Structure formats: C-alpha cells, structure tokens
Coordinates of C-alpha atoms and ligand atoms in Angstrom, one line a residue:
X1 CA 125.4 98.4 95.7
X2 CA 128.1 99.9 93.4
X3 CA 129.9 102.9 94.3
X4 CA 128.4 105.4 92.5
X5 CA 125.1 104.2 94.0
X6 CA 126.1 104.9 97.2
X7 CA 127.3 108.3 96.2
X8 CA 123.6 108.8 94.6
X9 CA 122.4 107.8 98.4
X10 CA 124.4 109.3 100.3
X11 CA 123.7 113.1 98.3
X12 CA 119.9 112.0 98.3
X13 CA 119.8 111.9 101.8
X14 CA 122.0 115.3 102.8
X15 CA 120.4 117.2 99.9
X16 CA 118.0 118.8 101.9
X17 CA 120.0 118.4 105.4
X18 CA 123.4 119.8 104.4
X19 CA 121.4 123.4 103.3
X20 CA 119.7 123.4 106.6
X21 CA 120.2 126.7 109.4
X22 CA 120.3 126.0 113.1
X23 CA 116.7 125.6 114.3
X24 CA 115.3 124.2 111.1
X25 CA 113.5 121.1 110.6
X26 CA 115.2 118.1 109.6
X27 CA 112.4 116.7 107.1
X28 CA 111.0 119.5 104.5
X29 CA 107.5 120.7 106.2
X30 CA 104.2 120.5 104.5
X31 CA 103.3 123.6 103.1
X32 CA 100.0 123.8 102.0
X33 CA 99.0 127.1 100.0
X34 CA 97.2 128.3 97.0
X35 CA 98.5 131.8 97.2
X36 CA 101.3 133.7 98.5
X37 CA 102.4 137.5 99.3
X38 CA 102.6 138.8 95.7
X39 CA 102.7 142.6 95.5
X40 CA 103.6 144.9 92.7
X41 CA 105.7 143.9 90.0
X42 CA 106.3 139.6 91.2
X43 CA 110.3 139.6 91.8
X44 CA 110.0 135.9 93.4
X45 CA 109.5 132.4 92.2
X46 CA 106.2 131.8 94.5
X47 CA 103.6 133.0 92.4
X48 CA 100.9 130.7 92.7
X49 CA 100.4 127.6 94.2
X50 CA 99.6 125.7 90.7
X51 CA 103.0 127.1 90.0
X52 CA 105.3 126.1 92.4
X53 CA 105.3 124.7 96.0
X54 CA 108.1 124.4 98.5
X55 CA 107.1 120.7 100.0
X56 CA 107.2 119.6 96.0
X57 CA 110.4 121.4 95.8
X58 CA 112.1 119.7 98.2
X59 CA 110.8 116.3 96.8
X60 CA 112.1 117.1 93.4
X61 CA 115.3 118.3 94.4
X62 CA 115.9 115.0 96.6
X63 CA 114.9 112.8 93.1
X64 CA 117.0 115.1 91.2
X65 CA 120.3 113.9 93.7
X66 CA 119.1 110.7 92.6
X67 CA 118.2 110.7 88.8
X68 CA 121.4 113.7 88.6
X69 CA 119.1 115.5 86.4
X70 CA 116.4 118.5 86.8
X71 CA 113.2 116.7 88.0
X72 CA 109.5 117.3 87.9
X73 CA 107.1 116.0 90.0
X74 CA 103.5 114.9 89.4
X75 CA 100.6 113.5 91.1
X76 CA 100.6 110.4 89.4
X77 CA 102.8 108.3 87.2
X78 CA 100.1 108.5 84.4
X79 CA 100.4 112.1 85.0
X80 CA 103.8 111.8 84.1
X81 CA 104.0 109.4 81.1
X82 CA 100.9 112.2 79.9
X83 CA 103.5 115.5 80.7
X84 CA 106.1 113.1 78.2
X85 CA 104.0 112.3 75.7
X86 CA 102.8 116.0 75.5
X87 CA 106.2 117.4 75.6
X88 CA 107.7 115.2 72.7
X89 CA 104.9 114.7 70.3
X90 CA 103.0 116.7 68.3
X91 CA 99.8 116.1 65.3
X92 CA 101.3 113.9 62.9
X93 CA 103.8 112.0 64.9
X94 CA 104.4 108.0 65.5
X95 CA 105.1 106.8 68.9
X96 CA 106.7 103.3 69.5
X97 CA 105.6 101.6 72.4
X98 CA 106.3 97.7 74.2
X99 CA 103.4 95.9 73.4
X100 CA 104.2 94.1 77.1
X101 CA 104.8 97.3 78.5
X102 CA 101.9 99.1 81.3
X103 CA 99.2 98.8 79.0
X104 CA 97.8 102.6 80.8
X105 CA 100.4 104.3 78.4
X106 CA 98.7 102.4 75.3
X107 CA 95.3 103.5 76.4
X108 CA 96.1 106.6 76.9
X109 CA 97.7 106.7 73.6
X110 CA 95.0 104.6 71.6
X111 CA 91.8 106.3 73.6
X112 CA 92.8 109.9 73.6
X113 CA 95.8 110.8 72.0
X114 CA 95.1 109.2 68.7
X115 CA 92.2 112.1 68.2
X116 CA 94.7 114.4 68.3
X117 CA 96.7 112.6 65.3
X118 CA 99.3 111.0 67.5
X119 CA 99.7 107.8 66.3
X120 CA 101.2 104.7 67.6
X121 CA 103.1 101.1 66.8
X122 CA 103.0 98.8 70.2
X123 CA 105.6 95.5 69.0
X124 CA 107.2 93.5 72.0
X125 CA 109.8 94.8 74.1
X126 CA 112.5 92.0 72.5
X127 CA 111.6 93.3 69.2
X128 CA 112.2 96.5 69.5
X129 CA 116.2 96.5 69.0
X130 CA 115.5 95.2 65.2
X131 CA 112.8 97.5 64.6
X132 CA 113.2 100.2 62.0
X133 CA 112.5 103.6 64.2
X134 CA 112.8 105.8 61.1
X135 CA 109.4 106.7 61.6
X136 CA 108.9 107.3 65.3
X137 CA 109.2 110.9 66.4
X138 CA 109.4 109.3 70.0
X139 CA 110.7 106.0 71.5
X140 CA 109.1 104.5 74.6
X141 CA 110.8 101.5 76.4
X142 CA 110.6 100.4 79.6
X143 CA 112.8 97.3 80.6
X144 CA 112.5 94.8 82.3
X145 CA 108.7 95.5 80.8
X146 CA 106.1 95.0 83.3
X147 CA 104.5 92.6 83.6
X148 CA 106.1 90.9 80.8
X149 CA 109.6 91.2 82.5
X150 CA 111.2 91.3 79.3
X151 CA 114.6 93.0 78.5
X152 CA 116.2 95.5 75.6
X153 CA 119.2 97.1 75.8
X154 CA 118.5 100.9 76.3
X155 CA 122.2 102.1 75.3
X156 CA 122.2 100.3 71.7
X157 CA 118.3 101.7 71.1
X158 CA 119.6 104.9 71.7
X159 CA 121.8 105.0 69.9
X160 CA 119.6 104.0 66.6
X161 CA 117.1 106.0 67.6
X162 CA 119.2 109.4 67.8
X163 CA 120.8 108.7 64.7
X164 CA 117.2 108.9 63.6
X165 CA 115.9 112.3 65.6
X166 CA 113.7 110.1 67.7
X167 CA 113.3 111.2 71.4
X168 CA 113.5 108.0 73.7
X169 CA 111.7 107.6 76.8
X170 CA 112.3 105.6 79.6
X171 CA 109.5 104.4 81.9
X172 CA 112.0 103.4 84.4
X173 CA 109.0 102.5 87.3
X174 CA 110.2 98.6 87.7
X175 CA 113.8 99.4 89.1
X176 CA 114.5 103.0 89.7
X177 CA 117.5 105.0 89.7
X178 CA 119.4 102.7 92.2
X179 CA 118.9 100.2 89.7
X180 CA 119.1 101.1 86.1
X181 CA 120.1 104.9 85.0
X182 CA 118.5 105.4 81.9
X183 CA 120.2 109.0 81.5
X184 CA 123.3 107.2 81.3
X185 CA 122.7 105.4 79.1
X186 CA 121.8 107.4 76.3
X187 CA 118.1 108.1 76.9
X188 CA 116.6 111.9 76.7
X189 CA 114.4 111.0 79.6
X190 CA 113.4 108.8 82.3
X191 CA 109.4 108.8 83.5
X192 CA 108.3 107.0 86.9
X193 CA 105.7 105.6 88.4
X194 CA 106.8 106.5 92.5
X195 CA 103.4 105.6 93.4
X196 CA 105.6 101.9 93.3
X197 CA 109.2 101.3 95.1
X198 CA 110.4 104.8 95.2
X199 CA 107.8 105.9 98.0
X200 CA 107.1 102.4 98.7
X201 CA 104.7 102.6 101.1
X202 CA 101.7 102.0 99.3
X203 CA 100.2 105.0 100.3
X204 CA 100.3 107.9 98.0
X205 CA 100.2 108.4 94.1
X206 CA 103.2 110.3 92.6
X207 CA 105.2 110.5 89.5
X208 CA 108.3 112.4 87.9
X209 CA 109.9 113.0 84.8
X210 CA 113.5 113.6 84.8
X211 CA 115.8 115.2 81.8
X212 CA 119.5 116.7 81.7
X213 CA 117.7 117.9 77.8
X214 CA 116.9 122.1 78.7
X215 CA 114.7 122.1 76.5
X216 CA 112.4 118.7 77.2
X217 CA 112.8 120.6 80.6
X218 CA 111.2 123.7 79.7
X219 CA 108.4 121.6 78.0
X220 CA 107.8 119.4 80.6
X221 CA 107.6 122.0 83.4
X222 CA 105.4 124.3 81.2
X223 CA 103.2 121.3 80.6
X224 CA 102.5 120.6 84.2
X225 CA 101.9 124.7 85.1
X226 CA 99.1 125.0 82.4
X227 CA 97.8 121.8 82.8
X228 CA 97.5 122.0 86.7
X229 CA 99.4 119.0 87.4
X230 CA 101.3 119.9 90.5
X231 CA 101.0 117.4 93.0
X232 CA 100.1 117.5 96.9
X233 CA 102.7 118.7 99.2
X234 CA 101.0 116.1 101.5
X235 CA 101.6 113.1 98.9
X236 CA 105.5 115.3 98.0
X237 CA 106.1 115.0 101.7
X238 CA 105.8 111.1 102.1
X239 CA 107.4 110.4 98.6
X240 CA 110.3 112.2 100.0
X241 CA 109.9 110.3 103.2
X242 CA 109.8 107.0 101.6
X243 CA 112.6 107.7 99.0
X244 CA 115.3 108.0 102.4
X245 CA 114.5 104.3 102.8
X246 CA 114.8 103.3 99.3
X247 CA 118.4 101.8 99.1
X248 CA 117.4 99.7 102.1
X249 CA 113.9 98.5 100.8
X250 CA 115.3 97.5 97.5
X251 CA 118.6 95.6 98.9
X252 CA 115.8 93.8 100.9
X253 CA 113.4 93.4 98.0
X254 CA 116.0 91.9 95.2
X255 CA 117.6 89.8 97.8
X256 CA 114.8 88.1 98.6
X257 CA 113.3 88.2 95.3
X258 CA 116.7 86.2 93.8
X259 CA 116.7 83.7 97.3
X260 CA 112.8 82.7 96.2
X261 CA 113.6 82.4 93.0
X262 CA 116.4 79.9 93.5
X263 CA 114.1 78.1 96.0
X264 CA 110.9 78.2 93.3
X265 CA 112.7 77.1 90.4
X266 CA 111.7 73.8 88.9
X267 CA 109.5 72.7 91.3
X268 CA 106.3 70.8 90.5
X269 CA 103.2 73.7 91.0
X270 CA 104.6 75.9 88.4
X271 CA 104.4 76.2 84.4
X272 CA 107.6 78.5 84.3
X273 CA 109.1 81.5 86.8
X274 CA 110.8 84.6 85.1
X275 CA 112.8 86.7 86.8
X276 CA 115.2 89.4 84.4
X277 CA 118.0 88.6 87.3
X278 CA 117.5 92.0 88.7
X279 CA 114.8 93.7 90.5
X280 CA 112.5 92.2 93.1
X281 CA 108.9 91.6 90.4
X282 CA 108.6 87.7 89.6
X283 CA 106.1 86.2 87.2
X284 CA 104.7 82.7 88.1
X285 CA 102.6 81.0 85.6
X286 CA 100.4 78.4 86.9
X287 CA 98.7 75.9 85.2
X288 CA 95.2 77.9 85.4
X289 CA 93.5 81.2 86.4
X290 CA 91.9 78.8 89.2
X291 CA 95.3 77.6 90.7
X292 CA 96.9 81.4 90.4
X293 CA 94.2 82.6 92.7
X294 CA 94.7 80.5 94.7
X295 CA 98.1 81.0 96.1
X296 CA 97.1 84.7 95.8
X297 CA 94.3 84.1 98.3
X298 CA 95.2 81.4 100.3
X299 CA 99.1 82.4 100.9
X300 CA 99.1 84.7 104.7
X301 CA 102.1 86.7 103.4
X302 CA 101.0 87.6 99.8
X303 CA 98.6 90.6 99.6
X304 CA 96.2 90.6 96.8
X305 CA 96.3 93.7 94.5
X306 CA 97.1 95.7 92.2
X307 CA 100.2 97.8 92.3
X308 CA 104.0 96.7 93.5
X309 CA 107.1 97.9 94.6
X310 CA 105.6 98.6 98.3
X311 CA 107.0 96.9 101.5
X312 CA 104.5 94.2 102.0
X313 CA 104.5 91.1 99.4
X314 CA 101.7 91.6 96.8
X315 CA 100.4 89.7 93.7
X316 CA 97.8 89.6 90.7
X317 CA 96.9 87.7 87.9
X318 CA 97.3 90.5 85.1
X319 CA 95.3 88.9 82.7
X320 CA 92.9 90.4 84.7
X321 CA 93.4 93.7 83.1
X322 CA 94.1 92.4 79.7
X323 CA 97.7 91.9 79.7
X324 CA 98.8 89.3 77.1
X325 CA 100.0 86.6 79.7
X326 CA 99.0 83.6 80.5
X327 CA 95.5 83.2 82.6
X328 CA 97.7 81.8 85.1
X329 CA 100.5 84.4 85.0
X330 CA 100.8 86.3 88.4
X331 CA 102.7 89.1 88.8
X332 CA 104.7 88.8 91.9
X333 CA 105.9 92.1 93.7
X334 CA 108.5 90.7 96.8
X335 CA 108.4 93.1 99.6
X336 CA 110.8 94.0 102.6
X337 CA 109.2 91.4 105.3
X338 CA 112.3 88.7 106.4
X339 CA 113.6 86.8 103.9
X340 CA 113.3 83.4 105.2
X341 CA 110.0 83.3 106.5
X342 CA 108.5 84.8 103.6
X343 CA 110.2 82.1 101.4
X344 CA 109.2 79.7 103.7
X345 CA 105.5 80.7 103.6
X346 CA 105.4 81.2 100.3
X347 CA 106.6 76.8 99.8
X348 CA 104.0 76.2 102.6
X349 CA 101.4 77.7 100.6
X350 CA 102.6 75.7 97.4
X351 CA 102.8 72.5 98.7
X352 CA 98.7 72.6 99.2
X353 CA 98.6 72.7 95.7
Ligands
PLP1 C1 105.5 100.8 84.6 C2 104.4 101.7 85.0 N1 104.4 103.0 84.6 C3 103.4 103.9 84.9 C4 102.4 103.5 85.8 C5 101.4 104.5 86.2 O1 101.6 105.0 87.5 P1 100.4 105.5 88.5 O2 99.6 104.3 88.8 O3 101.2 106.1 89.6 O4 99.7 106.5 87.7 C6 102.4 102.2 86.3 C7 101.3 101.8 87.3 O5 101.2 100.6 87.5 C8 103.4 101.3 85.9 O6 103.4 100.0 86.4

C-alpha cells in the first residue's frame, strides 16, 4: 500500500474516534428515528428522518476520509448510479456508457430514462478513449469494467471530455478508493456499489456518490432528500463496520487473486484467464457453459452467486444475465480465506476436469 493510502486509512479509522468525549462509544450507534424535537422556527440540521440521520452521518463522513471528498450515502448502489444520472442529465441529453460495463446502469438507462429523453451510446470500455464525446452531456466509465475487466485511462478521458463540458462519472465499485482515486484523476465524481468490497460482508445493500464539485453536491444531496433515498442506519452501521477492515480484506483479496492467477495461467482446463493486474475479480473462460458450472458447483471453496467483493470466494457465469462473454466466462470474485489452501482447492477442483 502506498503512502498516501495509508494516510486515507489511518484518517478513516480515527475520523469518528479522534472527535469522541470520555464515556462515548467507540463505534457510531444505531439511531433509528423518523422524527426528532422540532419546535418553533427549525434552528438545527435534524429535521426529518428522510432528511438526515446521524448513523448515515457517521458512515458518510468515514467514506468521505476515504474518497477526500463530501459523500452521500444510499441504500443501494443502483440508488446511486440513479442519484448521478439524475444530478447530471437533463431532457435532451446523451449519456456514454461501457458496453462491458454493469449492464443495471444500461437498463436503467434504456428502460426508464430514455422516456424521459435521456438518451444513450453504450461502445466498449477500450473504445472509449478514441470516441468523439462531443455529444455526451455525461461520461460514464468504470475501469477495470465488470465483468469484462477491461481498462481506459480515466485521467486522458478526462481530460477530452472537460474540454468538451461533459461531466464524467466513475463507477469505481471493482477497486475502491484504496485502489484507484478517480477524483484524482480528473473525474467530477465517483459512484459505488458498497454493497461489494467496501462493506464486504455480503450482508447489506449500500451505495455512495462522492464529488469535491459544490454544486454536483448540492444536486446529488437534494436528489436523495426528495426522492427518499436515505438509507438504513442499520445497513450505515455495518457499511461503516466493514469499511474499518477494508485495507486488510483487499491486501488479502489482490494477493491471492495475483498468486492464483500465476498458478492458473496456461494450464490445460481453461480457454483464457484475465486479470487487469490489479484488484482481486478474475474471469475464467471455459470451454462451455457445462464445464463453467461445474467448477462453480463442484469446487468447496467457491460460493455460487451473484455479487463479489465479499470475504468468502464467490463465482458466476454472467452470461447468465446477458453479459456479452463467453457461455463459459465466470466471473471470479477471490475472497479473504488463506491463500494457499484456497489456491490449492481451487487446482484440486480443476484437475477433475
Ligand atoms: C459495478 C457495479 N455498479 C453498480 C452496481 C449496483 O449495486 P447494487 O447491487 O448495490 O445496487 C453493481 C452491482 O453488481 C456493480 O457491479
């Protein structure tokens, strides 16, 4: 981990201690309210519980050490990519999208959005840096793409895309903050998925949006008060949890993920094996749909579904949904279990091929 990733750690996890009082508790408590004491003219923040909630709070303000930029949170990442799409386009506009990218954001746009006159181009992530974005009023990458796990250089696209007045978007799900900063790099904002490695438990939906722009910020936070998307403190309390843990999970995850794909490479049972040389999501492509699930279903340390990020091992075959891959593409998601008996279970499990 570079240094300024341990700096983006190490304020994460005393951004809530370091404010604390004697006698309060260490990990922000779950308050769950739809009203509080509101009398006469409001002179406070808490309003309303659609509003604003102190559990979310705390959640945000921990991603915020992270993404060092004003965050809001959402129940979902769908929510999220939704709030971004709301907040940057408007009747008339042309969104650019990967093709290869979570094909939920394409729905979204093609099934609902579309009626509203938002129109859309979806061309492969490698494409995109040699596209003319003239047109687009908005810019959405997200690299390595999932499940494709294709790359594009966020910097130079920003670059093009400003010079144009386009607002580019980041879906940064597949390698959070720790990982890739998109903000840094030149993009307005970054949308995630933390329903994946950020709470990495498996157990919760949850999304954010994050954006040094005032403005988007304004937009996006207006977006989520009249629209009601505020999510549980429940679900904010074990994102923030799972986020103390997340430098830990991913050195584990990546690690792994680059030891299996040195041991996997070349060997007889597979068609090819991607990995963008970062990140711990691997694509296999076996010869058929039949041999994919069967390593799905037959290997003990892989669990079948949907989803990734979390601390078990998990896998699908995405053509399942749709995706264009190969019927015998699976999606590969390494998890925090030890390295060499995962690896090793993994081979097992191949050789019975
Ligand atoms: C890259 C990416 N973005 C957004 C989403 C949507 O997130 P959620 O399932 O939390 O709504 C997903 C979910 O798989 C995803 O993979």
């Amino acid at each position: 981990m570079d240094k300024e990733s341990s700096d983006l750690v190490m304020n994460m996890i005393h951004a809530r201690s370091s404010q604390l009082s004697d006698g309060e508790p260490i990990g922000p408590p779950i308050v769950t309210t739809a009203k509080y004491k509101l009398s006469g003219t409001p002179d406070t923040p808490y309003t309303y519980g659609r509003d604003i909630n102190p559990t979310v709070e705390a959640t945000e303000a921990a991603i915020h050490a992270l993404e060092q930029a004003p965050t809001v949170a959402f129940p979902s990442g769908m929510a999220a990519v939704t709030a971004a799409l709301m907040a940057t386009t408007k009747a008339g506009d042309r969104v650019l999208v990967p093709s290869d990218g979570y094909y939920v954001t394409r729905v979204l746009l093609e099934d609902i959005l579309a009626g509203h006159d938002i129109l859309f181009d979806a061309i492969p992530t490698r494409d995109i840096a040699t596209t003319d974005l003239t047109p687009y009023a908005v810019v959405w990458l997200e690299t390595p793409s999932n499940p494709g796990l294709d790359l594009c250089s966020i910097r130079s696209i920003s670059e093009s895309a400003k010079a144009s007045g386009a607002t580019v978007v980041v879906d940064n799900t597949t390698l959070t903050p720790l990982l890739q900063r998109p903000l840094d790099l030149g993009a307005d904002m970054v949308v995630s998925s933390d329903t994946k490695a950020m709470s990495g438990h498996s157990d919760c939906l949850y999304g954010h949006i994050a954006t040094r722009d005032e403005d988007l910020f304004q937009k996006i936070s207006k977006w989520r008060k009249v629209s009601g998307s505020i999510p549980d403190p429940f679900a904010s309390f074990l994102v923030h949890r799972g986020i103390m843990t997340l430098e830990l999970r991913l050195q584990r995850m990546c690690e792994s993920a680059g030891a299996l794909v040195d041991r996997l490479e070349g060997r007889r049972q597979l068609k090819s094996l991607k990995y963008p040389g970062i990140g711990f999501v691997v694509g296999l492509t076996f010869e058929s749909e039949a041999v994919a699930e069967r390593i799905i279903d037959e290997c003990p340390v892989i669990f079948a579904s949907t989803s990734f990020g979390g601390v078990h091992t998990s896998a699908e075959r995405r053509a399942r949904w749709g995706d264009d891959v190969a019927e015998g593409f699976v999606r590969l998601s390494v998890g925090c279990e030890p390295t060499e008996a995962l690896i090793r279970a993994i081979e097992a499990t191949l050789e019975t091929l």
